C-alpha atoms as a printed R data frame, in Angstrom:
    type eleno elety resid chain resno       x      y       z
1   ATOM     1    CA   UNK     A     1  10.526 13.751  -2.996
2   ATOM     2    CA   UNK     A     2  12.154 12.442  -5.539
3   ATOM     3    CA   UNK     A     3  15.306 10.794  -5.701
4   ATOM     4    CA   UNK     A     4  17.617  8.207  -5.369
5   ATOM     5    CA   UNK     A     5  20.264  9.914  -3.465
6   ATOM     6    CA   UNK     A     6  18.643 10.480  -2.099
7   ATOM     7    CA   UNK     A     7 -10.058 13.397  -3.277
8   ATOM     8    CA   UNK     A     8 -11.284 14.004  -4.318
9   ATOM     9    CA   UNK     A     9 -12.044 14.334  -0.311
10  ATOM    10    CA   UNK     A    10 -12.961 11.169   1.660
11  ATOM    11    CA   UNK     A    11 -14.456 11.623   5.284
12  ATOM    12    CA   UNK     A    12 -10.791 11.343   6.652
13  ATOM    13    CA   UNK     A    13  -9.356 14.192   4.319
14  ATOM    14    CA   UNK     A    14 -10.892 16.958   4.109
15  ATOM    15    CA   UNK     A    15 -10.441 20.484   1.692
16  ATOM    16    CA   UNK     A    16  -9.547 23.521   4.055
17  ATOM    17    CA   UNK     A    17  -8.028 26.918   3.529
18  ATOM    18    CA   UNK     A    18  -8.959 28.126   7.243
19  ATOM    19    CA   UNK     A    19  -8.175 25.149   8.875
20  ATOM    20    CA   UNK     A    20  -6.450 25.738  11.631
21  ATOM    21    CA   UNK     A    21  -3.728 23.112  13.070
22  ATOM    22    CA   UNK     A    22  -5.144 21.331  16.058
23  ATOM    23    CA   UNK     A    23  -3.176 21.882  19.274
24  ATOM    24    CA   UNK     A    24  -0.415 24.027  17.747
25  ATOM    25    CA   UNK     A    25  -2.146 27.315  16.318
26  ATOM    26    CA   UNK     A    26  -4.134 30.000  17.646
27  ATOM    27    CA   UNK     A    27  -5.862 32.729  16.079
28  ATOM    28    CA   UNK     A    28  -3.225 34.925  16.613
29  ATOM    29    CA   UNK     A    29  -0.627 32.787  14.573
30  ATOM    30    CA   UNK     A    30  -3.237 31.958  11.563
31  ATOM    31    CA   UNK     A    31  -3.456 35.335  11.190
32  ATOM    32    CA   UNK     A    32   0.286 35.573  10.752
33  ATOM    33    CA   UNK     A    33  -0.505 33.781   7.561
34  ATOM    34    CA   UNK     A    34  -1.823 36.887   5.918
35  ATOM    35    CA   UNK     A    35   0.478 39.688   8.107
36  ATOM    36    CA   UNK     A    36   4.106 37.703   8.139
37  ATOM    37    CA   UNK     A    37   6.302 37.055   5.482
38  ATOM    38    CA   UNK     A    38   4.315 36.699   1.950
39  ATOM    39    CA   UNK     A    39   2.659 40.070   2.076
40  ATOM    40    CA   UNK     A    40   0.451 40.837  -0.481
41  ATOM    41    CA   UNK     A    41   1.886 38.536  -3.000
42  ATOM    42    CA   UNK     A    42   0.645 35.793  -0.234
43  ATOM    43    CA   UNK     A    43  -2.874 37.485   0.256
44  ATOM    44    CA   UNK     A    44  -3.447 37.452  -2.764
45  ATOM    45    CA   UNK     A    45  -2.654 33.848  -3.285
46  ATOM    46    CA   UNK     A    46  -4.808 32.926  -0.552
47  ATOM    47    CA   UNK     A    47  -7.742 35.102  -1.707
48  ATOM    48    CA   UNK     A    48  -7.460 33.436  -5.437
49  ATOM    49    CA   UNK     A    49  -7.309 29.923  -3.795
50  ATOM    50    CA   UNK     A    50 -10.277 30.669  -2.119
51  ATOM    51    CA   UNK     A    51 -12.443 31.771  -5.439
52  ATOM    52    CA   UNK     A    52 -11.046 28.843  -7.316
53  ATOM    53    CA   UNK     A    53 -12.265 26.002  -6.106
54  ATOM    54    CA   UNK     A    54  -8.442 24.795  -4.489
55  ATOM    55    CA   UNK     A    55  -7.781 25.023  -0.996
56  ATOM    56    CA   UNK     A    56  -4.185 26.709   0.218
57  ATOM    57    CA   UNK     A    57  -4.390 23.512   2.502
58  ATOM    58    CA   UNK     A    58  -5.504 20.356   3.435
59  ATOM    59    CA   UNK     A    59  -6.221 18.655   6.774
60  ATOM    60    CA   UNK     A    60  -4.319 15.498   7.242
61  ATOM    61    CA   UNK     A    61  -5.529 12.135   9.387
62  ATOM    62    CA   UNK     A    62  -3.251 13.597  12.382
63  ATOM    63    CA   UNK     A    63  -4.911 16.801  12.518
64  ATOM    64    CA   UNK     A    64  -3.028 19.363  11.353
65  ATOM    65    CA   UNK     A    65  -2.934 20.565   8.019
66  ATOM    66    CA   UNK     A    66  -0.510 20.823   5.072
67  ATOM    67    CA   UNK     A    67  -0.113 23.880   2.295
68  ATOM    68    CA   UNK     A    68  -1.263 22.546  -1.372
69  ATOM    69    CA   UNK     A    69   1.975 23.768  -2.585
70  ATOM    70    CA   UNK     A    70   5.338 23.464  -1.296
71  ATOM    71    CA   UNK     A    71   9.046 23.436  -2.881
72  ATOM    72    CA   UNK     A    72  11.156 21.041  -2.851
73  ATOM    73    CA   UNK     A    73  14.921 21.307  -2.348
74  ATOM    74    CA   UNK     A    74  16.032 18.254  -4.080
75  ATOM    75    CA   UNK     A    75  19.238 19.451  -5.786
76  ATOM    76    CA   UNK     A    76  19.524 22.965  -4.803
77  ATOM    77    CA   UNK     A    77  22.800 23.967  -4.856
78  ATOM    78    CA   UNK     A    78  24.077 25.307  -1.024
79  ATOM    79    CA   UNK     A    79  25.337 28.721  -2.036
80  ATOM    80    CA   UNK     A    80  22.038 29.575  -3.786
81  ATOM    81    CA   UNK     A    81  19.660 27.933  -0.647
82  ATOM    82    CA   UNK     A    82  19.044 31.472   1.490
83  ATOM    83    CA   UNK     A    83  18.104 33.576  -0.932
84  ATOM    84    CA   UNK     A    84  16.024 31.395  -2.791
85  ATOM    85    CA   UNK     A    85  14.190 30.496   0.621
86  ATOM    86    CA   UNK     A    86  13.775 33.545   1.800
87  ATOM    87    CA   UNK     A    87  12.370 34.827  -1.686
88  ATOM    88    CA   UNK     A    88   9.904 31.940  -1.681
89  ATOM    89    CA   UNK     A    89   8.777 33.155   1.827
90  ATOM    90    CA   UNK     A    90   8.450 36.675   0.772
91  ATOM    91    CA   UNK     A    91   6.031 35.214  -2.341
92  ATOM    92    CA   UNK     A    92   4.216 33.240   0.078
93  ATOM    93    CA   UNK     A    93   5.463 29.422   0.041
94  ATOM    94    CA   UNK     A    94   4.656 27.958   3.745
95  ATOM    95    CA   UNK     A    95   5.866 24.408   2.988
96  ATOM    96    CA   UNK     A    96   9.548 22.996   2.121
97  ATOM    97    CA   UNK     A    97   9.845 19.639   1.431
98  ATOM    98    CA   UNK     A    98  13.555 18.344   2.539
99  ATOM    99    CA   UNK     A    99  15.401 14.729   2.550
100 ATOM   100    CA   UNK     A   100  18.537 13.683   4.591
101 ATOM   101    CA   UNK     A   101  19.706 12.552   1.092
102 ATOM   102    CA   UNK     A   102  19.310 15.934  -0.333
103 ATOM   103    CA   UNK     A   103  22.393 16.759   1.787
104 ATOM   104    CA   UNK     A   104  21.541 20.072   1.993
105 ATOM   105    CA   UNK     A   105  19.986 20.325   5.789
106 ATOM   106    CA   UNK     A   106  22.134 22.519   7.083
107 ATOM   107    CA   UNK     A   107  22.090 24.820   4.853
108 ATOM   108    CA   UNK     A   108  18.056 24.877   4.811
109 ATOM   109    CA   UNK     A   109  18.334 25.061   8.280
110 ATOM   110    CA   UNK     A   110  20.694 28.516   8.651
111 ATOM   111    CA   UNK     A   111  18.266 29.864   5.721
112 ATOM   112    CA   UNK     A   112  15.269 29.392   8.013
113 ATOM   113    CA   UNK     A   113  16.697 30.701  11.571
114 ATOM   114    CA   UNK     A   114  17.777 33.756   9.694
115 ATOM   115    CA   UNK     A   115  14.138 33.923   8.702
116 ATOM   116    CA   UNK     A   116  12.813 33.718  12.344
117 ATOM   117    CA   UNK     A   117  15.598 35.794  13.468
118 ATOM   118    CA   UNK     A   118  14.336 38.537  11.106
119 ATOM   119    CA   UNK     A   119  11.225 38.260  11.726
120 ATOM   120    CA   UNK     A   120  10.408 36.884   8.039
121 ATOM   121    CA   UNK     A   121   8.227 34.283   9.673
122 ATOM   122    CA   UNK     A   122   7.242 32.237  12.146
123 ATOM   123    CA   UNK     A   123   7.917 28.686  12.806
124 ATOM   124    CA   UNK     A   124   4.564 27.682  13.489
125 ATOM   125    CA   UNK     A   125   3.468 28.987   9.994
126 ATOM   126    CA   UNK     A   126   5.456 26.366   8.177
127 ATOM   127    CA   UNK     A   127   5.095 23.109   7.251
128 ATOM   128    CA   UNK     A   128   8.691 21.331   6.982
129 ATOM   129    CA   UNK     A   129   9.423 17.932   5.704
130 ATOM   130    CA   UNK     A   130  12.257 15.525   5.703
131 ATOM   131    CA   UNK     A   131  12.747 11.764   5.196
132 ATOM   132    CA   UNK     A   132  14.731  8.741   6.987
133 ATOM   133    CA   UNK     A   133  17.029  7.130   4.518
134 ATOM   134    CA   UNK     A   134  17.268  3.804   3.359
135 ATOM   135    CA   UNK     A   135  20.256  2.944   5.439
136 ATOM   136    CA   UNK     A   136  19.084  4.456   9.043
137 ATOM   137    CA   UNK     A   137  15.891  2.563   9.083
138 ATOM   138    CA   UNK     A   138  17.708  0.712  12.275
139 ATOM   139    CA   UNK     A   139  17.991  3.910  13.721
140 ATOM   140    CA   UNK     A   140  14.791  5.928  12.885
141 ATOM   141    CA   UNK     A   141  15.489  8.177  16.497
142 ATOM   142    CA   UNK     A   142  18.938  9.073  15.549
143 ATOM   143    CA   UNK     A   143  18.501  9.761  11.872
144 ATOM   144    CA   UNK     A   144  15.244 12.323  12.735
145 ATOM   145    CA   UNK     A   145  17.531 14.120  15.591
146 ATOM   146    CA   UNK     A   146  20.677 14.219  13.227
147 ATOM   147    CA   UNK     A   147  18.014 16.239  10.554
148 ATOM   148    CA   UNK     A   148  16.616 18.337  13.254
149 ATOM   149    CA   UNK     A   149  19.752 19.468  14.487
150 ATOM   150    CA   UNK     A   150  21.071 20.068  10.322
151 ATOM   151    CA   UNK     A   151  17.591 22.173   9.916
152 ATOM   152    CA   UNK     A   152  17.724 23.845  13.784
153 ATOM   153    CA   UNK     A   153  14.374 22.729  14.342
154 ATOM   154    CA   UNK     A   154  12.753 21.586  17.476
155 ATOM   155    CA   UNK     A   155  10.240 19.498  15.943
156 ATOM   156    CA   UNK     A   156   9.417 18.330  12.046
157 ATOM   157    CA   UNK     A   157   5.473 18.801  11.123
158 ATOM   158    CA   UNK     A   158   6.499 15.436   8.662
159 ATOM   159    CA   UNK     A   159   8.941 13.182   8.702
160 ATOM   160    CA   UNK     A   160   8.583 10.705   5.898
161 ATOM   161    CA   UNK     A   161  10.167  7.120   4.920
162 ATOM   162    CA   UNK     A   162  12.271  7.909   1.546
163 ATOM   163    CA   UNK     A   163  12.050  4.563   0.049
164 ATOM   164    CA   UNK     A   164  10.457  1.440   1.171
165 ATOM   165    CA   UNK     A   165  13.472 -0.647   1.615
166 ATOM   166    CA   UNK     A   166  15.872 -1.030   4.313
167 ATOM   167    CA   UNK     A   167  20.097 -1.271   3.124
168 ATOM   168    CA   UNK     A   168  23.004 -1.466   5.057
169 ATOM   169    CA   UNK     A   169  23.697  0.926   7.533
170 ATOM   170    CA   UNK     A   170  26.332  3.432   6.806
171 ATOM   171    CA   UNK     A   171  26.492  6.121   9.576
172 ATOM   172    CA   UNK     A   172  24.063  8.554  10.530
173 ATOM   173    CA   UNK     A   173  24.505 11.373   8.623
174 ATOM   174    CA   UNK     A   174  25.711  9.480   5.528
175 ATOM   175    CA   UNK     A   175  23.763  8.989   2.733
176 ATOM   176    CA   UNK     A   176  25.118  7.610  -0.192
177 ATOM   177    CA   UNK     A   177  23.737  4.683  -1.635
178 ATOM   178    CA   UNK     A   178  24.965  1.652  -0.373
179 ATOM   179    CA   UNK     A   179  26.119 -0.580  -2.883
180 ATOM   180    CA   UNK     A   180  27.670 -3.798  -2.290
181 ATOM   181    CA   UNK     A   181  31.114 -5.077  -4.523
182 ATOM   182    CA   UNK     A   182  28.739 -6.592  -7.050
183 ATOM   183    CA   UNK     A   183  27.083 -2.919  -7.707
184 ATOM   184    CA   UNK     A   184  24.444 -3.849  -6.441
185 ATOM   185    CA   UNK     A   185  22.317 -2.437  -3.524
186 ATOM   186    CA   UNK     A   186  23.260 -3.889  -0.414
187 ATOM   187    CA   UNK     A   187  19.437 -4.404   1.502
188 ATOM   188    CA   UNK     A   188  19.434 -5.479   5.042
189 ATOM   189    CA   UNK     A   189  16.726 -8.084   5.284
190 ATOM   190    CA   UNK     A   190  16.871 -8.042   8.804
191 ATOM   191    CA   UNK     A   191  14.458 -5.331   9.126
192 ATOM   192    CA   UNK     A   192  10.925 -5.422   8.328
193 ATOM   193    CA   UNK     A   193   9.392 -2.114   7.133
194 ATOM   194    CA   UNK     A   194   7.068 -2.643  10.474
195 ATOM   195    CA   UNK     A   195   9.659 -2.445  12.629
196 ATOM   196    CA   UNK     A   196  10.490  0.961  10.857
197 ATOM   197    CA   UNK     A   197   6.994  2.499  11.333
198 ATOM   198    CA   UNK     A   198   6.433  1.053  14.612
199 ATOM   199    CA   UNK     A   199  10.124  3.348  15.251
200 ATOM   200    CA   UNK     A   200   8.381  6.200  13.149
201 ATOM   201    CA   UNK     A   201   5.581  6.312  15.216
202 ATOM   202    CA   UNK     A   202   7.605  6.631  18.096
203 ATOM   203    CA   UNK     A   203   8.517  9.953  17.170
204 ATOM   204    CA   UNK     A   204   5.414 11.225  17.471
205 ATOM   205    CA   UNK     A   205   5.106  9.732  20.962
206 ATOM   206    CA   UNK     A   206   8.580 11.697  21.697
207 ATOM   207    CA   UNK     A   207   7.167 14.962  20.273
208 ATOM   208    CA   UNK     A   208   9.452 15.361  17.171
209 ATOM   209    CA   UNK     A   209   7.341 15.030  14.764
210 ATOM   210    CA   UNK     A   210   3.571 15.797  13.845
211 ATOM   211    CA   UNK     A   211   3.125 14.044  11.141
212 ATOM   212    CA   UNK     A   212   4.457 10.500   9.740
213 ATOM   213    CA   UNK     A   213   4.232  9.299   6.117
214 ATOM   214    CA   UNK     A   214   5.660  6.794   3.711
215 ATOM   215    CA   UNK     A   215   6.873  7.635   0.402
216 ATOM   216    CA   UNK     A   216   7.469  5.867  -3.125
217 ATOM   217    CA   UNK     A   217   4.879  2.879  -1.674
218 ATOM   218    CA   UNK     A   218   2.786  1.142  -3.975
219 ATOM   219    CA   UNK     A   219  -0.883 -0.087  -2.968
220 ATOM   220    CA   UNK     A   220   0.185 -3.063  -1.624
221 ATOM   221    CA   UNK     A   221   2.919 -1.907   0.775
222 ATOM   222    CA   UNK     A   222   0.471  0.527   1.858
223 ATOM   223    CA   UNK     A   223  -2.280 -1.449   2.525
224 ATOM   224    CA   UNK     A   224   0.585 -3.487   4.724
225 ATOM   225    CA   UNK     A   225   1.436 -0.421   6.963
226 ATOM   226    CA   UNK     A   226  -2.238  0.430   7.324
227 ATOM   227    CA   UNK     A   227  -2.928 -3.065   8.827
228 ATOM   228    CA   UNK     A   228   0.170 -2.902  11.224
229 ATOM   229    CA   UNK     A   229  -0.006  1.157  12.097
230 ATOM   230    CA   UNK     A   230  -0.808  2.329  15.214
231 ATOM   231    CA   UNK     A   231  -0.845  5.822  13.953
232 ATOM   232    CA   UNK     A   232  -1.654  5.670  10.223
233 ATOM   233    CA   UNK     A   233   0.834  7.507   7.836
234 ATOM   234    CA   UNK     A   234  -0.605 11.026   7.199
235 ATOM   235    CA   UNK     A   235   0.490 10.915   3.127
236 ATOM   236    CA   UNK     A   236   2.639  9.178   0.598
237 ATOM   237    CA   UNK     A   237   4.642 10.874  -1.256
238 ATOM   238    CA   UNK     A   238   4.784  9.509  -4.885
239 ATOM   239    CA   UNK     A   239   5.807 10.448  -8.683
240 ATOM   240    CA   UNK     A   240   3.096 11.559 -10.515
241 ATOM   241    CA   UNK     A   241   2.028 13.664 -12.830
242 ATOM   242    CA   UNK     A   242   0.587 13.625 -16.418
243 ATOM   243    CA   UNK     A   243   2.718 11.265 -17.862
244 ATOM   244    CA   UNK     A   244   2.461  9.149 -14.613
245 ATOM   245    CA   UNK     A   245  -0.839  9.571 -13.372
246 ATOM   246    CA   UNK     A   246  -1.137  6.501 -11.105
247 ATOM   247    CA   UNK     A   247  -5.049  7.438 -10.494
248 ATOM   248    CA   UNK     A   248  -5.437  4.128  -9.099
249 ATOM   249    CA   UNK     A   249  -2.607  4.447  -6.156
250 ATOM   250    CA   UNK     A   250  -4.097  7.767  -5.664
251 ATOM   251    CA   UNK     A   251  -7.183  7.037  -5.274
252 ATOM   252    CA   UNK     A   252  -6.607  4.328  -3.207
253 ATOM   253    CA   UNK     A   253  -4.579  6.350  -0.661
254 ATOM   254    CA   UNK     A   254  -7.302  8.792  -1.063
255 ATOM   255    CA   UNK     A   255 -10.183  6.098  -0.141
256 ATOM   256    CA   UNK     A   256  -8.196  5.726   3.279
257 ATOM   257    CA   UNK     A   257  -7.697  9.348   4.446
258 ATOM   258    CA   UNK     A   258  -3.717  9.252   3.714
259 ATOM   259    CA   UNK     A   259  -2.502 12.437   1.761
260 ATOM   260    CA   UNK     A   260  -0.784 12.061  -1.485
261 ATOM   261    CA   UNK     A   261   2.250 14.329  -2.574
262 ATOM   262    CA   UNK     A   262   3.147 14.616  -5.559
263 ATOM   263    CA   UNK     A   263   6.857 14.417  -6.139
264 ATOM   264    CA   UNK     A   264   8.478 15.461  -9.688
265 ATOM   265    CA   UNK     A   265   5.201 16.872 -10.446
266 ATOM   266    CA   UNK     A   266   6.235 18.846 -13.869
267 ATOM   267    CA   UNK     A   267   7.694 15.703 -14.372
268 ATOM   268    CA   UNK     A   268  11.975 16.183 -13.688
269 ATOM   269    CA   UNK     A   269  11.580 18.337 -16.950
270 ATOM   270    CA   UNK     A   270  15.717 19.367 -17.661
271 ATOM   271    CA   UNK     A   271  16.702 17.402 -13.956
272 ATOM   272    CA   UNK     A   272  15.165 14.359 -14.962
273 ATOM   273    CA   UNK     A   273  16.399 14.451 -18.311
274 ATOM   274    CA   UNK     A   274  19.979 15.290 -17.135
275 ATOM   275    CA   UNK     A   275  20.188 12.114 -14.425
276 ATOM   276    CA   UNK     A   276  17.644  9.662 -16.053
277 ATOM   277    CA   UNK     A   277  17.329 10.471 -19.594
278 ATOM   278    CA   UNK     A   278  13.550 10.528 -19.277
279 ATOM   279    CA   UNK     A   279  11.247 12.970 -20.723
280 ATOM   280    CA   UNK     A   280   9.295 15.249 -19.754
281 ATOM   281    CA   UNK     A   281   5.222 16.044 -19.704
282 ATOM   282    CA   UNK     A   282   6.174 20.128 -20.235
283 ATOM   283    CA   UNK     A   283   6.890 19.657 -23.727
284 ATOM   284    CA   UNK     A   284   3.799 17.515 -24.751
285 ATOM   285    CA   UNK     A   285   1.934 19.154 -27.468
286 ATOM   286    CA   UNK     A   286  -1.639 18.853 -25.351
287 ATOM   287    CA   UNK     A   287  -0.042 20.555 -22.470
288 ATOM   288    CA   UNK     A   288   2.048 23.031 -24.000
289 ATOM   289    CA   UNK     A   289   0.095 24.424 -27.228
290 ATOM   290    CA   UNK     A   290  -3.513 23.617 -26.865
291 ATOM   291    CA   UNK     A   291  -3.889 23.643 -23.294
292 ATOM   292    CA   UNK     A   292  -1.184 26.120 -21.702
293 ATOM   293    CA   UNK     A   293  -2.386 28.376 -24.940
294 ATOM   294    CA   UNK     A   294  -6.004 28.579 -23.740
295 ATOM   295    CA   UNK     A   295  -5.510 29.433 -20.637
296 ATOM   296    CA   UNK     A   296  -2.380 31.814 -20.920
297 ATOM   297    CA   UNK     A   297  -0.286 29.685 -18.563
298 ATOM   298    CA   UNK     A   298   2.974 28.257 -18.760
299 ATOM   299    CA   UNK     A   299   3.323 24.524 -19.137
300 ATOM   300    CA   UNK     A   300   4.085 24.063 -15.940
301 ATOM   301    CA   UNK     A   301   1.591 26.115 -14.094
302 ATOM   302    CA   UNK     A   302  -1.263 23.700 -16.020
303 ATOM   303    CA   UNK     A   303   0.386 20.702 -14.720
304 ATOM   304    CA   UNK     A   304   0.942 21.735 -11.325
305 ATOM   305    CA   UNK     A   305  -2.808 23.129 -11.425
306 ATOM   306    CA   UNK     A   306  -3.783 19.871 -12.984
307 ATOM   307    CA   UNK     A   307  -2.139 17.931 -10.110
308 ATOM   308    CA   UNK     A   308  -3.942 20.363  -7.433
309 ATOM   309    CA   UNK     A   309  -7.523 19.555  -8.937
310 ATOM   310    CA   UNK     A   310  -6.648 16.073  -7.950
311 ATOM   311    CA   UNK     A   311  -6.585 17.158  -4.417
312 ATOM   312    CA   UNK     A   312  -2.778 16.317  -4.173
313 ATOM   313    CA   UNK     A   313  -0.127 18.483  -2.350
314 ATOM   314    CA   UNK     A   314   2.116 19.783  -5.693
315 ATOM   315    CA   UNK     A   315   6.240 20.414  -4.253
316 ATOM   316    CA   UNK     A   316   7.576 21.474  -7.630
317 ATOM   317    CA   UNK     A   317  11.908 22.015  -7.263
318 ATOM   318    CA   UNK     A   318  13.259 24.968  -9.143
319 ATOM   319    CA   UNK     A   319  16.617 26.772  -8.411
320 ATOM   320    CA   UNK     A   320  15.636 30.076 -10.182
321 ATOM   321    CA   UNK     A   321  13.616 32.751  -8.353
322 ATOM   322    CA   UNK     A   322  11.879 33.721 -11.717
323 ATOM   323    CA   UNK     A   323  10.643 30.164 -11.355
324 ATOM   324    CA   UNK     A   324   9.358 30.473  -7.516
325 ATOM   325    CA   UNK     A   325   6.633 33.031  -8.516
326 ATOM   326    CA   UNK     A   326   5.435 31.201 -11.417
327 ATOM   327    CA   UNK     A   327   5.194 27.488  -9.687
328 ATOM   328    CA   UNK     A   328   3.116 29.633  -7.179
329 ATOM   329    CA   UNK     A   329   0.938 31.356  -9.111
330 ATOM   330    CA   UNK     A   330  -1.784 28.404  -9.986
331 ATOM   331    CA   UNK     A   331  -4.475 29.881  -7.873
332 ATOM   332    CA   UNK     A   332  -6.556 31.907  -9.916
333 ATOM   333    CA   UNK     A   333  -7.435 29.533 -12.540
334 ATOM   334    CA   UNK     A   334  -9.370 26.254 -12.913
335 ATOM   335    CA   UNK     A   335  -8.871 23.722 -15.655
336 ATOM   336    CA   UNK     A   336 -12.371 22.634 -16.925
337 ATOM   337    CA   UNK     A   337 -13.915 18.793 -16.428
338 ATOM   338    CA   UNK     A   338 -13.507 18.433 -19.895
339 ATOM   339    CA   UNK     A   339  -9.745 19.628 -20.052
340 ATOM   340    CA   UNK     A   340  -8.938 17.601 -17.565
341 ATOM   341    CA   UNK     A   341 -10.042 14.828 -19.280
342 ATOM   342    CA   UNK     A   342  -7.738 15.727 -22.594
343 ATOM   343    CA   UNK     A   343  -4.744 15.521 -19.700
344 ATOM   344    CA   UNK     A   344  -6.066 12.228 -18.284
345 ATOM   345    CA   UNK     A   345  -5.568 10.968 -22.033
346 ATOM   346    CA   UNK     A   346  -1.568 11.378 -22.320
347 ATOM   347    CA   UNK     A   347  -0.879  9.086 -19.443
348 ATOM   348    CA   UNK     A   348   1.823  7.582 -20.714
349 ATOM   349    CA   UNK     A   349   2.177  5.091 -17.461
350 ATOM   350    CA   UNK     A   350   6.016  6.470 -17.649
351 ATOM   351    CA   UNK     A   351   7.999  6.967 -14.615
352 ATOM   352    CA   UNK     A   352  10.637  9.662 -14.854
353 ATOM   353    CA   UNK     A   353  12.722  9.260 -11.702
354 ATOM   354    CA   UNK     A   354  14.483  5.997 -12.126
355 ATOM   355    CA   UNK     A   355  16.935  4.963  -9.254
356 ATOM   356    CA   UNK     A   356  17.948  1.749 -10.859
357 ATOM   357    CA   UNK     A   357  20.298  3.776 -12.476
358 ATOM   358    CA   UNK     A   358  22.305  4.157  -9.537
359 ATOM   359    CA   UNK     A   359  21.689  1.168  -7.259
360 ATOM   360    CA   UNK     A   360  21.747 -1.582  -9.639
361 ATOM   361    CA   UNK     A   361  18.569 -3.352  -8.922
362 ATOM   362    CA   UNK     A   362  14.806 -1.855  -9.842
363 ATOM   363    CA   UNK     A   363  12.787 -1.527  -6.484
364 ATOM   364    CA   UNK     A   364   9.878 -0.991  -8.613
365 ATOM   365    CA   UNK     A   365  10.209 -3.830 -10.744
């Protein structure tokens, strides 16, 4: 969830692989899971998950439940969307994890309703996020409608705030950022990020959504929209990953039943390094020689394995269908306690995704 443009388990969230959603599957659709869409390549994944000690899925405060590992379309270029989407469902991917700013609904959308069409899959066996952008948090109802529409969707299982600040409103629909003459992005400070949940939850009230969740919040917002939250938010989606481990915000979400995503989890690796000029994790000599050697895995299958041992969701972005199988195949390995230790050491604190580039004022500062 990345962008500008944009437990270990507590009582509240627990580990599940045959968890089934509350009020929105029956036996008949869970086992859709194994006959629909990721054939054996899917079974198989869900049999591995099962002996490793990682769950395909994990139960979220509202009461349904989200798959471990999703992919996120964060710069996926429209003419490539359907077939990559319909090859991840035919591997076995259940989750897609979309942004207004991604600009890419639409086409997401026609990629899925060819897949129902076909009989590919079913709705209710995926989990689809999106995200309000910074400059429709006046108009939370319209923004969510305007993505459903783009996606054809009746209802979202997650709808997420991108960023936690509001800016001048634009047009729903548009989201570039929205920079005032000085270069500088232009925040409304009219409205509070309370108003904007209190709108969230509304949502929910008006069946659209499922699921509601904050993104790119630090402890202390978050600890702010748990006191005022009617319905608390479900997860926060965050960066991390081994070079920005934030075990403190994670555990701290964690502590109070709210999910955590992890966004940029290989770290950007070329994307990040293309935009930001930030490095990436893949290449450190821990991860990629002593680590990624031992257990005959690709860099990036230890560090999104890494990041599922830490009983976070994983939505790793690739445009290359070579890519989709390998991101998915992380299920029939475990790194040991004292590996995962050697990966806790290279946290370099080091955040990868850095919107100040482009708005002209560091939210996280």
């Amino acid at each position: 969830m990345p962008i500008y443009l944009e437990t270990r388990g507590t009582s509240r969230i627990s580990l599940v692989v045959h968890h089934i959603r509350r009020r929105t599957h029956s036996s008949s659709s869970s086992r859709l899971r194994f006959q629909r869409g990721g054939g054996a390549e899917q079974r198989r994944g869900m049999a591995a998950a099962q002996g490793s000690g990682v769950p395909a899925a994990l139960a979220l405060s509202s009461g349904h439940t989200m798959p471990s590992v999703g992919l996120g379309v964060w710069r996926m270029d429209s003419p490539a969307i359907r077939d990559l989407i319909h090859s991840a469902l035919r591997i076995g991917y259940r989750h897609f994890d979309c942004a207004a700013d991604y600009q890419n609904e639409a086409e997401v959308g026609d990629a899925l309703a060819e897949a129902f069409q076909t009989g590919l899959v079913k709705r209710e066996d995926l989990f689809i996020t999106t995200k309000l952008w910074n400059s429709d948090h006046g108009h939370v109802v319209e923004a969510c409608k305007d993505s459903l529409k783009k996606l054809r969707l009746d209802y979202l299982d997650l709808y997420l705030i991108h960023f936690p600040v509001a800016t001048r409103h634009t047009g729903v629909g548009t989201t570039a950022s929205a920079l005032g003459d000085d270069g500088v992005l232009d925040i409304d400070t009219t409205i509070s990020l309370e108003t904007t949940w209190h709108a969230m939850e509304d949502l929910v009230s008006m069946g659209l959504v499922r699921s509601i969740g904050i993104s790119n919040y630090d402890i202390f917002l978050t600890r702010d929209c748990l006191a005022y939250a009617k319905i608390k938010p479900a997860v926060n989606q965050i960066e991390t990953h081994p070079y920005f481990q934030r075990d403190c915000l994670v555990k701290f979400c964690q502590k109070h039943g709210i999910l955590v995503t992890a966004h940029t989890p290989l770290g950007g690796s070329t994307a990040n390094t293309e935009w930001f000029g930030s490095v990436s994790c893949l290449d450190d000599p821990v991860i990629k020689v002593s680590l990624a050697e031992k257990y005959g895995k690709t860099p990036a299958q230890l560090v999104l394995r890494w990041g599922l041992q830490r009983n976070t969701v994983v939505i790793p972005k690739t445009s290359k269908e070579e890519r989709l199988q390998e991101n998915f195949a992380v299920f029939d390995f475990a790194i040991s306690d004292e590996d995962m230790e050697k990966m806790r050491s290279i946290d370099r604190k080091y955040r990868t995704n850095q919107p100040a580039k482009f708005w002209g004022i560091d939210l996280f500062a």
